[in-house]
Coordinates of C-alpha atoms in Angstrom, one line a residue:
X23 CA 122.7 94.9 72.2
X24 CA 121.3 98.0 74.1
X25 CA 119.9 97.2 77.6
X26 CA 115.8 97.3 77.1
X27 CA 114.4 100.6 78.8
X28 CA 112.0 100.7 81.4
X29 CA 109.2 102.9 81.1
X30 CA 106.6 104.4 83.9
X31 CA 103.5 104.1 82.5
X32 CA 99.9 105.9 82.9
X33 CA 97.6 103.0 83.1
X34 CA 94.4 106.1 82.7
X35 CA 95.9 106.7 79.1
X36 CA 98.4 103.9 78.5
X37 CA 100.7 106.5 77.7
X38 CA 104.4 106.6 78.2
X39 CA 105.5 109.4 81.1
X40 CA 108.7 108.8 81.5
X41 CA 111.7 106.5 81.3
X42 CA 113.2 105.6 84.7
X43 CA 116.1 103.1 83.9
X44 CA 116.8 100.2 81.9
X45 CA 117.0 96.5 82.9
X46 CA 119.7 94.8 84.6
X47 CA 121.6 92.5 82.9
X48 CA 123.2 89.5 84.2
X49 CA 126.0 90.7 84.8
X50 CA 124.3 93.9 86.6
X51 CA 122.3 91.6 88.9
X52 CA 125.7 89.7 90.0
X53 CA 127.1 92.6 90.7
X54 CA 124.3 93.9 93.4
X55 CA 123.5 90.4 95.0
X56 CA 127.5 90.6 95.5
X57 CA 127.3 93.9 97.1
X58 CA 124.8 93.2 99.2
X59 CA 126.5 90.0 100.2
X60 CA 129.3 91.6 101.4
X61 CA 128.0 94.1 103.6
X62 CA 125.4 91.3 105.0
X63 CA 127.6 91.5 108.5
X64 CA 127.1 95.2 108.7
X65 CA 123.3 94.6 109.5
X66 CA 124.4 91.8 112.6
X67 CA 124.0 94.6 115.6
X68 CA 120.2 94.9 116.1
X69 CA 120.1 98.3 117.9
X70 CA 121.4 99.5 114.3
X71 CA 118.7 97.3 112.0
X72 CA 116.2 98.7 114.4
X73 CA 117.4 102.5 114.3
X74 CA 117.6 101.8 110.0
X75 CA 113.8 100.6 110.1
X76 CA 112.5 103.4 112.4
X77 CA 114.7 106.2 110.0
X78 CA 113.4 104.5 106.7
X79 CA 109.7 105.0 108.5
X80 CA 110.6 108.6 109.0
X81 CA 112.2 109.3 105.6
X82 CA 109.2 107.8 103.6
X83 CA 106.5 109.6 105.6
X84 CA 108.8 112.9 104.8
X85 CA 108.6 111.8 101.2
X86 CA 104.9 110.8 100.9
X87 CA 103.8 113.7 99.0
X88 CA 106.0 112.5 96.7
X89 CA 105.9 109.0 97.1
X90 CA 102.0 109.4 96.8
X91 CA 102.0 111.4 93.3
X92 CA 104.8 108.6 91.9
X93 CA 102.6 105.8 92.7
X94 CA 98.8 107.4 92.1
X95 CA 100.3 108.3 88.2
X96 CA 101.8 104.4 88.1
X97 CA 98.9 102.8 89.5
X98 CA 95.7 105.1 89.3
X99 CA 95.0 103.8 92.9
X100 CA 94.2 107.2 94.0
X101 CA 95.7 109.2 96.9
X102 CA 93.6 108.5 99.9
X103 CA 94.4 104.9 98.9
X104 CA 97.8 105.5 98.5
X105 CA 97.8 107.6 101.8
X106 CA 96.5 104.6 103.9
X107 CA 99.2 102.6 102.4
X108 CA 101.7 104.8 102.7
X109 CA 100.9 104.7 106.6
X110 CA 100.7 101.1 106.6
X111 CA 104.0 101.3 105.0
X112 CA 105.4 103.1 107.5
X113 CA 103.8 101.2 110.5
X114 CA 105.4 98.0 109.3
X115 CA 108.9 98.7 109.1
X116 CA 108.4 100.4 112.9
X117 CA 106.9 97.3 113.7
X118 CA 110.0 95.2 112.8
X119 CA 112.1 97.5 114.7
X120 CA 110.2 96.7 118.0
X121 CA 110.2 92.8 117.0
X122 CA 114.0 93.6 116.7
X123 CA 114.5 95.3 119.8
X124 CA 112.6 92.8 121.4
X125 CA 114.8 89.9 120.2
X126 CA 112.1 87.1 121.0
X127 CA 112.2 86.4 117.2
X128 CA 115.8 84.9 117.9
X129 CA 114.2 81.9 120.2
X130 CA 116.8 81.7 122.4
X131 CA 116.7 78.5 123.6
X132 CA 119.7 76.9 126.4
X133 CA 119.8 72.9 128.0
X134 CA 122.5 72.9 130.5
X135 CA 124.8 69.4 130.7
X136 CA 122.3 66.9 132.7
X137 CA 123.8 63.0 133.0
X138 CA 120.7 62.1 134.9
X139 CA 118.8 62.5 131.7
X140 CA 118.5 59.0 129.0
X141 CA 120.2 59.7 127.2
X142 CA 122.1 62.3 128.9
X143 CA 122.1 65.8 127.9
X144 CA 125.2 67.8 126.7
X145 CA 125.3 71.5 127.0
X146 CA 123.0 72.6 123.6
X147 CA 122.3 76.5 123.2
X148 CA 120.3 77.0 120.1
X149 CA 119.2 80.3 118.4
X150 CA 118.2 81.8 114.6
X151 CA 120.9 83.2 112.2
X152 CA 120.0 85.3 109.0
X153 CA 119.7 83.1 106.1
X154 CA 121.8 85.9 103.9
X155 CA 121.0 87.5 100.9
X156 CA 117.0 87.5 100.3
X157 CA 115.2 88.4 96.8
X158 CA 112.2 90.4 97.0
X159 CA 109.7 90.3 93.9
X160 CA 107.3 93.3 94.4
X161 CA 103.7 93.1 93.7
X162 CA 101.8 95.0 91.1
X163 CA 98.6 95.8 93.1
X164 CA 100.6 97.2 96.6
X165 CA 103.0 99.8 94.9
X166 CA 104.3 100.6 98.4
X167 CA 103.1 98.0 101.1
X168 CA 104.2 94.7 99.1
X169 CA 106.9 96.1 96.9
X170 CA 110.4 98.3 97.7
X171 CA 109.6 99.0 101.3
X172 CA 106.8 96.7 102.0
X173 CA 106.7 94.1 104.5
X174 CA 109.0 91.2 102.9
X175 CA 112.1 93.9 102.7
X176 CA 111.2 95.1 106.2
X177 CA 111.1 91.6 107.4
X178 CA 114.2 90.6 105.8
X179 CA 116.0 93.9 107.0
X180 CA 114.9 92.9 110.3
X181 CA 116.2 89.3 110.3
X182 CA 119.4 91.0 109.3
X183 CA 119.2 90.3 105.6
X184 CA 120.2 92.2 103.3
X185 CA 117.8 92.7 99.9
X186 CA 118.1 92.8 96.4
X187 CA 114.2 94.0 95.5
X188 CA 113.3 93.0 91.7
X189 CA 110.7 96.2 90.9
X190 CA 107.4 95.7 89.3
X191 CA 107.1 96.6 85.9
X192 CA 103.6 98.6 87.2
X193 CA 105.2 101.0 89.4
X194 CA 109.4 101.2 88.3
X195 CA 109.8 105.1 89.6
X196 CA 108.0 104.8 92.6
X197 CA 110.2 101.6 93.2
X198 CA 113.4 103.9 92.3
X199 CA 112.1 106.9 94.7
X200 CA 111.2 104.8 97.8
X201 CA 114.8 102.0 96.9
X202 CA 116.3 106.0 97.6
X203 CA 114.4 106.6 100.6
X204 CA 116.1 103.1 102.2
X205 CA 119.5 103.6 100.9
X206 CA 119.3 107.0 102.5
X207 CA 118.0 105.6 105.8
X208 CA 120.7 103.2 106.0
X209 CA 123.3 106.0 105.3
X210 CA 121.9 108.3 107.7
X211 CA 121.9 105.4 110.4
X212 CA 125.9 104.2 109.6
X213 CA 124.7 101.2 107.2
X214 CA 126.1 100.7 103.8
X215 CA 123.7 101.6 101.3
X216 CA 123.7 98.6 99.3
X217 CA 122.0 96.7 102.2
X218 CA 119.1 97.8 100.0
X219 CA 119.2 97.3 96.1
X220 CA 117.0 97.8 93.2
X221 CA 117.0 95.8 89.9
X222 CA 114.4 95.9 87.2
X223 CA 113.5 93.9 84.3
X224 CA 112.0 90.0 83.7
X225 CA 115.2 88.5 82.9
X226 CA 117.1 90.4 86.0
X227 CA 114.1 88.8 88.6
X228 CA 114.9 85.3 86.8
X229 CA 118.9 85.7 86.7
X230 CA 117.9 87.0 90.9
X231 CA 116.0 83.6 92.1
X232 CA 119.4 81.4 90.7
X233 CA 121.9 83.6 91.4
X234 CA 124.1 81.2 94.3
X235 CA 124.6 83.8 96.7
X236 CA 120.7 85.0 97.1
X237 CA 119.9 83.0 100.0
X238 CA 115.9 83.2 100.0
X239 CA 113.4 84.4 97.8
X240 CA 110.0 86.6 98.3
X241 CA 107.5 87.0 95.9
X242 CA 103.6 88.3 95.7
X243 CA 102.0 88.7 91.6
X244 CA 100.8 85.7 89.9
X245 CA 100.4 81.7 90.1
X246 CA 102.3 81.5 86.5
X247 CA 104.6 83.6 87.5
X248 CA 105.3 82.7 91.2
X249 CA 105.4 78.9 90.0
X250 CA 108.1 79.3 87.1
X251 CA 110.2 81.4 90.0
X252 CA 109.5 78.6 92.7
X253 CA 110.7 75.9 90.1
X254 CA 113.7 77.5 89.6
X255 CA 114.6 78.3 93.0
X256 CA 114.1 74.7 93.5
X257 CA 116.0 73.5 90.6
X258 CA 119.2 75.0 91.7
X259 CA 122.2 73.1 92.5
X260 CA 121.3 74.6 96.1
X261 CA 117.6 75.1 96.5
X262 CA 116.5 77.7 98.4
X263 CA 113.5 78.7 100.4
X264 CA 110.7 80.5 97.9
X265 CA 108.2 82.4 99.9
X266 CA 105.5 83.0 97.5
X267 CA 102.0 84.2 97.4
X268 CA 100.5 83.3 94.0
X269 CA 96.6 83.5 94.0
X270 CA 93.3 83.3 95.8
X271 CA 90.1 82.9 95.3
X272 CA 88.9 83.7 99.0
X273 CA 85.5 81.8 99.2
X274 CA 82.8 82.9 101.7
X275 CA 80.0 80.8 102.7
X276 CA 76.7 82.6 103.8
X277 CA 74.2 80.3 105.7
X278 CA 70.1 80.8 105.4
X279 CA 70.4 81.7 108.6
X280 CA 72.3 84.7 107.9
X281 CA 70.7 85.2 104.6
X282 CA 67.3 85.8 106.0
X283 CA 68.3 87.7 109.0
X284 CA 70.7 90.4 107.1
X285 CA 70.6 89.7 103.4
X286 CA 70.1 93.2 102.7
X287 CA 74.0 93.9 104.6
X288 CA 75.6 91.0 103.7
X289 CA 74.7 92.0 99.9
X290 CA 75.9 95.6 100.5
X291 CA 79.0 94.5 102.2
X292 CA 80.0 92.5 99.4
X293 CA 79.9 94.4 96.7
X294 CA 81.8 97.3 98.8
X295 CA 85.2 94.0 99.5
X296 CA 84.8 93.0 95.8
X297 CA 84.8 96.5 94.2
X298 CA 87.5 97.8 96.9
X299 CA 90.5 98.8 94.6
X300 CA 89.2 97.5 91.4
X301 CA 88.6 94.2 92.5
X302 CA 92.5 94.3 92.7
X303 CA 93.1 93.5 96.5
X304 CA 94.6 89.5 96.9
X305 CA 92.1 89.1 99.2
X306 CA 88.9 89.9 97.5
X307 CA 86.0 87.3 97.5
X308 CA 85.6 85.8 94.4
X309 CA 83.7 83.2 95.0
X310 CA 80.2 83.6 97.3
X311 CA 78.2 80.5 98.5
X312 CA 74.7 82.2 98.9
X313 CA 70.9 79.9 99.8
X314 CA 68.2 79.6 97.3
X315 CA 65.5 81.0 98.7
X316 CA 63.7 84.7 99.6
X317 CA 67.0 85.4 102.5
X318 CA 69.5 85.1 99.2
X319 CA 67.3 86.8 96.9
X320 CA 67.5 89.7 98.9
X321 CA 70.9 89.4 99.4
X322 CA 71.3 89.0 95.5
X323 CA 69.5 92.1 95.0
X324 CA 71.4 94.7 97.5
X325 CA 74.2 93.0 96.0
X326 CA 73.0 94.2 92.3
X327 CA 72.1 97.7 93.3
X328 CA 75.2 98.6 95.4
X329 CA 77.5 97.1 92.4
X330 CA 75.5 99.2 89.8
X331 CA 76.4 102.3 91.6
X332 CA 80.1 101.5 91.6
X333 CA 82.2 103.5 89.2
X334 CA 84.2 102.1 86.5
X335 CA 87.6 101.7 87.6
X336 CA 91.3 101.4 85.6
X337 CA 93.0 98.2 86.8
X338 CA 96.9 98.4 87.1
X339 CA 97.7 97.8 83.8
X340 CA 96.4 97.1 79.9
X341 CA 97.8 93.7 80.2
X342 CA 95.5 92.9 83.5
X343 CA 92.5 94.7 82.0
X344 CA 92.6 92.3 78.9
X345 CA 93.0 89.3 80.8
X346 CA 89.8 90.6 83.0
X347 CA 87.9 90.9 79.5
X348 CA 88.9 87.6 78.8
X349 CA 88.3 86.1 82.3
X350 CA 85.1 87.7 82.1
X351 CA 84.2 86.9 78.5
X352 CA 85.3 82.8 79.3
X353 CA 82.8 82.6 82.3
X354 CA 79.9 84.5 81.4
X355 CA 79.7 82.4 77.9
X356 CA 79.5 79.1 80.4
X357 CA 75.8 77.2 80.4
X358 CA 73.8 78.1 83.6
X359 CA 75.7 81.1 84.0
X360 CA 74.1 84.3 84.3
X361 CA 74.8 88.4 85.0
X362 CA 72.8 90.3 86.8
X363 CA 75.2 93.3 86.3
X364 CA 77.8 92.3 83.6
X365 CA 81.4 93.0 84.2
X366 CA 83.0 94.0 81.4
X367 CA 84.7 97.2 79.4
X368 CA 83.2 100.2 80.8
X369 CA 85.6 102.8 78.3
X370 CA 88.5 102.6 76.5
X371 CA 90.7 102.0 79.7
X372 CA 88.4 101.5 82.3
X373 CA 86.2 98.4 83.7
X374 CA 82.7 98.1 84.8
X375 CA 82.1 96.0 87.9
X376 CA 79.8 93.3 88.0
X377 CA 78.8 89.4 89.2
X378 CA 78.1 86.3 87.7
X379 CA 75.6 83.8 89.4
X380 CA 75.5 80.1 88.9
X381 CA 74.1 76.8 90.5
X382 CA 75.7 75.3 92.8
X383 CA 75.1 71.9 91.7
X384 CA 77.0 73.0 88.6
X385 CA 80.1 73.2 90.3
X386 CA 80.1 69.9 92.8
X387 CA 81.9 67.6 90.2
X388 CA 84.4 68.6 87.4
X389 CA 83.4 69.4 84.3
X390 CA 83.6 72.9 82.1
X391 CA 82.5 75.4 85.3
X392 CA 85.4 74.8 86.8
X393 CA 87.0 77.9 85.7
X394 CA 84.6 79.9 88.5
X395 CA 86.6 78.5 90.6
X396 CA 89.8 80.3 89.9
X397 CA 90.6 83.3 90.6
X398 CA 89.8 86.1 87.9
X399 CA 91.8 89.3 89.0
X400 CA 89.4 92.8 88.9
X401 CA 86.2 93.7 89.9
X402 CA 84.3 90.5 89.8
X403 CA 82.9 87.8 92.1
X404 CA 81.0 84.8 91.3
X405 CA 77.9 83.7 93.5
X406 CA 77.0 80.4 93.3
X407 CA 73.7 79.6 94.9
X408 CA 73.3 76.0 97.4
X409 CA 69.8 74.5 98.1
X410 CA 71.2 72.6 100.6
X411 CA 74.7 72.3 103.2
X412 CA 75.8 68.9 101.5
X413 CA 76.1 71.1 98.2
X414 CA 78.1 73.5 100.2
X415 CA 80.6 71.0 101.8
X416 CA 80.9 69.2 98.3
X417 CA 81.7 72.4 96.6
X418 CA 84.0 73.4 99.1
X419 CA 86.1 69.9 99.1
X420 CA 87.1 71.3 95.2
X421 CA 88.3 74.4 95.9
X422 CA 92.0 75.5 95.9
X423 CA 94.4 76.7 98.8
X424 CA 93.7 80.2 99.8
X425 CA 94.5 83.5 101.4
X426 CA 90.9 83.9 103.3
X427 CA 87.8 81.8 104.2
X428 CA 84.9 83.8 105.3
X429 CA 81.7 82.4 107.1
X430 CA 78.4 84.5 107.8
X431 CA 76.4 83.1 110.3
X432 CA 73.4 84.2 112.0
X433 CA 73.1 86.0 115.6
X434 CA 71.5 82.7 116.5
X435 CA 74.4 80.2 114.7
X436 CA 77.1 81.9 116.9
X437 CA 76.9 79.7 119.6
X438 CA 78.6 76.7 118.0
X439 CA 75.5 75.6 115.6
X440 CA 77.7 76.1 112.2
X441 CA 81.0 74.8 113.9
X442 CA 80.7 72.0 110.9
X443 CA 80.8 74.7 108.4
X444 CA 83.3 76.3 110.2
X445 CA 85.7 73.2 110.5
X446 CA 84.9 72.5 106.3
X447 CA 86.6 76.2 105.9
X448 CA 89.6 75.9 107.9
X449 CA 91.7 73.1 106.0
X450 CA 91.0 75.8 102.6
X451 CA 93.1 79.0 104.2
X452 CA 95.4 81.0 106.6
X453 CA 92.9 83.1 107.7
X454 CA 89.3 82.0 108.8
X455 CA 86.8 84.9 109.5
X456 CA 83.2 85.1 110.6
X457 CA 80.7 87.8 109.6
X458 CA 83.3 90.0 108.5
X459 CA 84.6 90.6 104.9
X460 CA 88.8 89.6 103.9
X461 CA 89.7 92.8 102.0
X462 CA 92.2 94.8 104.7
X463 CA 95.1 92.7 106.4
X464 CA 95.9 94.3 110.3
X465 CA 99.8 94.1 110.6
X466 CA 99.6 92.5 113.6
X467 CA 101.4 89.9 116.1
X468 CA 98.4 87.2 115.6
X469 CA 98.2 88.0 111.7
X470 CA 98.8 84.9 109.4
X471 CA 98.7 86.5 105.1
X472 CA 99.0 82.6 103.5
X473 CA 97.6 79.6 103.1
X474 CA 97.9 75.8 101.1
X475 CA 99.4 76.3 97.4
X476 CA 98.5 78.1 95.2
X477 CA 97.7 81.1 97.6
X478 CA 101.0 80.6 99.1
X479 CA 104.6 78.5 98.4
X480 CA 104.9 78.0 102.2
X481 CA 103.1 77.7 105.2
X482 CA 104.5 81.5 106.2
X483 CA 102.9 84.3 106.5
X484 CA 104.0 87.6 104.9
X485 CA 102.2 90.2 107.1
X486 CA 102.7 90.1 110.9
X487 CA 105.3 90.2 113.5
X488 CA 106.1 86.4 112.8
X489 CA 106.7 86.9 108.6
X490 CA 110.3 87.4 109.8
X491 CA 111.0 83.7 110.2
X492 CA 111.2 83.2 106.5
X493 CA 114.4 84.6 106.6
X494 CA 116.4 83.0 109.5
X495 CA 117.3 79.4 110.3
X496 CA 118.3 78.3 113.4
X497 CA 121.8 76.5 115.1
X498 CA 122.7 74.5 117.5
X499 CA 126.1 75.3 119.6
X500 CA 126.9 72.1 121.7
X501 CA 130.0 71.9 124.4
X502 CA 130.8 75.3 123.1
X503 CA 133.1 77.6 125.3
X504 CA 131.5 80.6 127.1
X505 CA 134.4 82.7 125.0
X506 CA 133.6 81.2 122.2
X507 CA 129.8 81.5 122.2
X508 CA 127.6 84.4 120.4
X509 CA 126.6 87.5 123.0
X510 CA 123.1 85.7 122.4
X511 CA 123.9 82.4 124.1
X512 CA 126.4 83.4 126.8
X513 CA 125.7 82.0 130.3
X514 CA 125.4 85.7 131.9
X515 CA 122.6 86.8 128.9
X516 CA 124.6 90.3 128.1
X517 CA 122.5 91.5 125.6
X518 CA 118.7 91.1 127.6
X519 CA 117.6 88.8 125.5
X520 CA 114.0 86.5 126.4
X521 CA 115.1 83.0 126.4
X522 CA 114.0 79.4 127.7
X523 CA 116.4 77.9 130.0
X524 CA 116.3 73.9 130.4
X525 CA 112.7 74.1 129.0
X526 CA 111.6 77.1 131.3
X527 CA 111.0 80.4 130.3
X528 CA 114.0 83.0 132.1

């Protein structure tokens, strides 16, 4: 049988443009996880991983004109979209090469011999070693950021891993330009070019996750399937870590307080994080806790004009804009439900934006509204409104795991008055924010993108300085000879390295 081709798509017409490749087979996708795996030790010398990152920066930024027509006609995200991700792009991978050349990530840590201690002490030196071989799933709505050279590669890269990516169906020739652009950065910077890899097709990413010598697995799309992936890198004879980010809904409470002081912003504001990129951002509110009352009315109606003077957008795909319609279609035919600008088909590919309201009350014990509280990928949120803060806590005790919580207080409430509210948020995600909005995830040291299942398989984060401990694992050396020890480890600390030496920072 003929291998399947792969098409690039134009998700403004749903017409063909080209046909990039073909998918792996199995026997295609052993052959690249073996190549990668045997020039894994070709990435140990960190002044080299760090060089590779900082050349695969410069090499994509060279390409972005490129880079940005590829993805703009996969995705129809739009260049100055694409632009700020491209820089994004670019920023992470330099940030991993500091994080390299730092070497903190290694957490050097070294307990000299001690009898005195009960029990005594033997000589323990204990640092992290790359895990090996690491699958990376790329996401749909992040053609660049989350995908060939986004931050689980660059992490992985960093840890000394090398990749096997599994492109998106969305985006497969901007995955084949920018898996290219990092084969010729490692080239130029004395690596082996199959430290990075590129393998496409649905049966390729399943025949990736069980393959025995992919070591870990990375993954951002959906909770169906992110789960069916998870299970089966489970299921394996030897399990391996999944690090997957499935689905959010990102709830944001607003208190009356807040309502009453700044309705008219708040309102504004949230149409301007649910709209941003289609509704397509993994970190979009979907679901808004807003008071009865003249403060959320206000808010309600900011909200109404500012969505009604958003332009219909085309979502990544046919396949996503049909299960919008039908996301959209199951909730608004829901008792109690109402929309004060109806989301919906705005053209032939394009979607309007809109927002559904409902009571609160409807959604404090289970029953048939529970699907507003899943996530419904697009431009859409879903504002339920609270007559009092025990509906608020009792609707928030039913909610999933996610990505973001967001609290709007008032100037007043700052000064500890909502901590309550505050404290009900934080159990729900990785990131907890106050009178901000979710959409737009720094890449910094202090960044944590996860949360409980099912916006994330583990309690990792994949943005951030720290998203590179998903990939390493660490080991113990005990009575080892100085000769025999790793550079890292040795007594005289040849290589610079920030350690902790009988418990004490050195």
């Amino acid at each position: 049988m003929a291998a399947a081709p792969v098409w690039s798509v134009d998700p403004r017409t749903g017409n063909p443009r080209e046909q990039v490749a073909v998918e792996a087979t199995a026997e295609e996708v052993d052959r690249a996880v073996r190549a990668a795996h045997a020039v894994r030790g070709s990435l140990a010398d960190r002044t080299t991983r760090a060089a590779f990152l900082r050349m695969a920066a410069e090499l994509l930024t060279e390409a972005g004109d490129h880079v940005i027509e590829a993805a703009d006609a996969e995705t129809a995200l739009g260049p100055a979209r694409l632009t700020g991700e491209l820089a994004r792009t670019a920023a992470q991978l330099r940030a991993f090469a500091e994080v390299v050349d730092e070497g903190a990530f290694l957490d050097v840590h070294i307990d000299h011999a001690d009898a005195t201690r009960t029990p005594p002490w033997p000589d323990l030196r204990r640092y992290k070693i790359p895990l090996g071989v690491v699958a990376v799933y790329a996401a749909s709505n992040f053609p660049l950021a989350f995908s060939v050279p986004g931050g689980d590669t660059a992490s992985a890269l960093a840890a000394g891993c090398p990749v096997v990516v599994k492109a998106h169906p969305d985006h497969p020739a901007t995955s084949e330009l920018c898996a290219s652009v990092l084969r010729r950065a490692a080239a130029r910077t004395g690596l082996p070019e199959d430290v990075v890899t590129l393998v496409h097709g649905f049966e390729a990413g399943v025949a990736l996750v069980r393959h025995p010598l992919v070591a870990a697995a990375g993954f951002t799309g959906s909770v169906r399937g992110g789960r069916a992936l998870f299970d089966a890198a489970a299921a394996r004879p030897a399990p391996i870590p999944f690090h997957g980010e499935l689905g959010s809904l990102n709830p944001v409470v607003v208190t009356g307080a807040a309502a009453a002081e700044r309705g008219e912003e708040i309102g504004a504001g949230l149409a301007g994080s649910m709209t941003m990129g289609a509704g397509q951002f993994c970190t979009k509110p979907g679901f808004v806790l807003v008071p009865e009352g003249e403060g959320g009315d206000r808010l309600l109606k900011a909200l109404t004009e500012a969505v009604s003077d958003t332009e219909a957008g085309v979502l990544l795909d046919h396949r996503m804009r049909d299960a919008f319609l039908a996301g959209v279609t199951e909730r608004t035919a829901l008792p109690g439900v109402e929309a004060p600008v109806t989301p919906g088909a705005a053209g032939e590919h394009t979607v309007a934006a809109g927002f559904l309201t409902v009571p609160a009350r409807a959604l404090t014990a289970e029953g048939p509204h529970d699907a507003l509280l899943e996530e419904c990928f697009g431009p859409v949120t879903v504002v339920a409104r609270y007559a009092s803060e025990d509906e608020i806590t009792t609707v928030l005790t039913r909610l999933p795991g996610n990505l973001t919580a967001t609290l709007h207080l008032a100037a007043k409430e700052a000064g500890g008055g909502a901590a309550d509210l505050l404290a009900a948020l934080t159990p729900l995600a990785g990131r907890v924010l106050v009178n901000g909005w979710p959409t737009g995830v720094a890449v910094a040291p202090a960044q944590h993108h996860g949360g409980p299942y099912p916006a994330t398989t583990s309690t990792s984060t994949s943005v951030g300085a720290t998203a590179i401990e998903r990939w390493l694992r660490p080991v113990s050396y005990q009575t080892t000879p100085e000769a025999l020890l790793p550079p890292e480890l040795r007594e005289d600390n040849p290589l610079g390295l920030p350690r902790r030496v009988d418990g004490r920072p050195a």
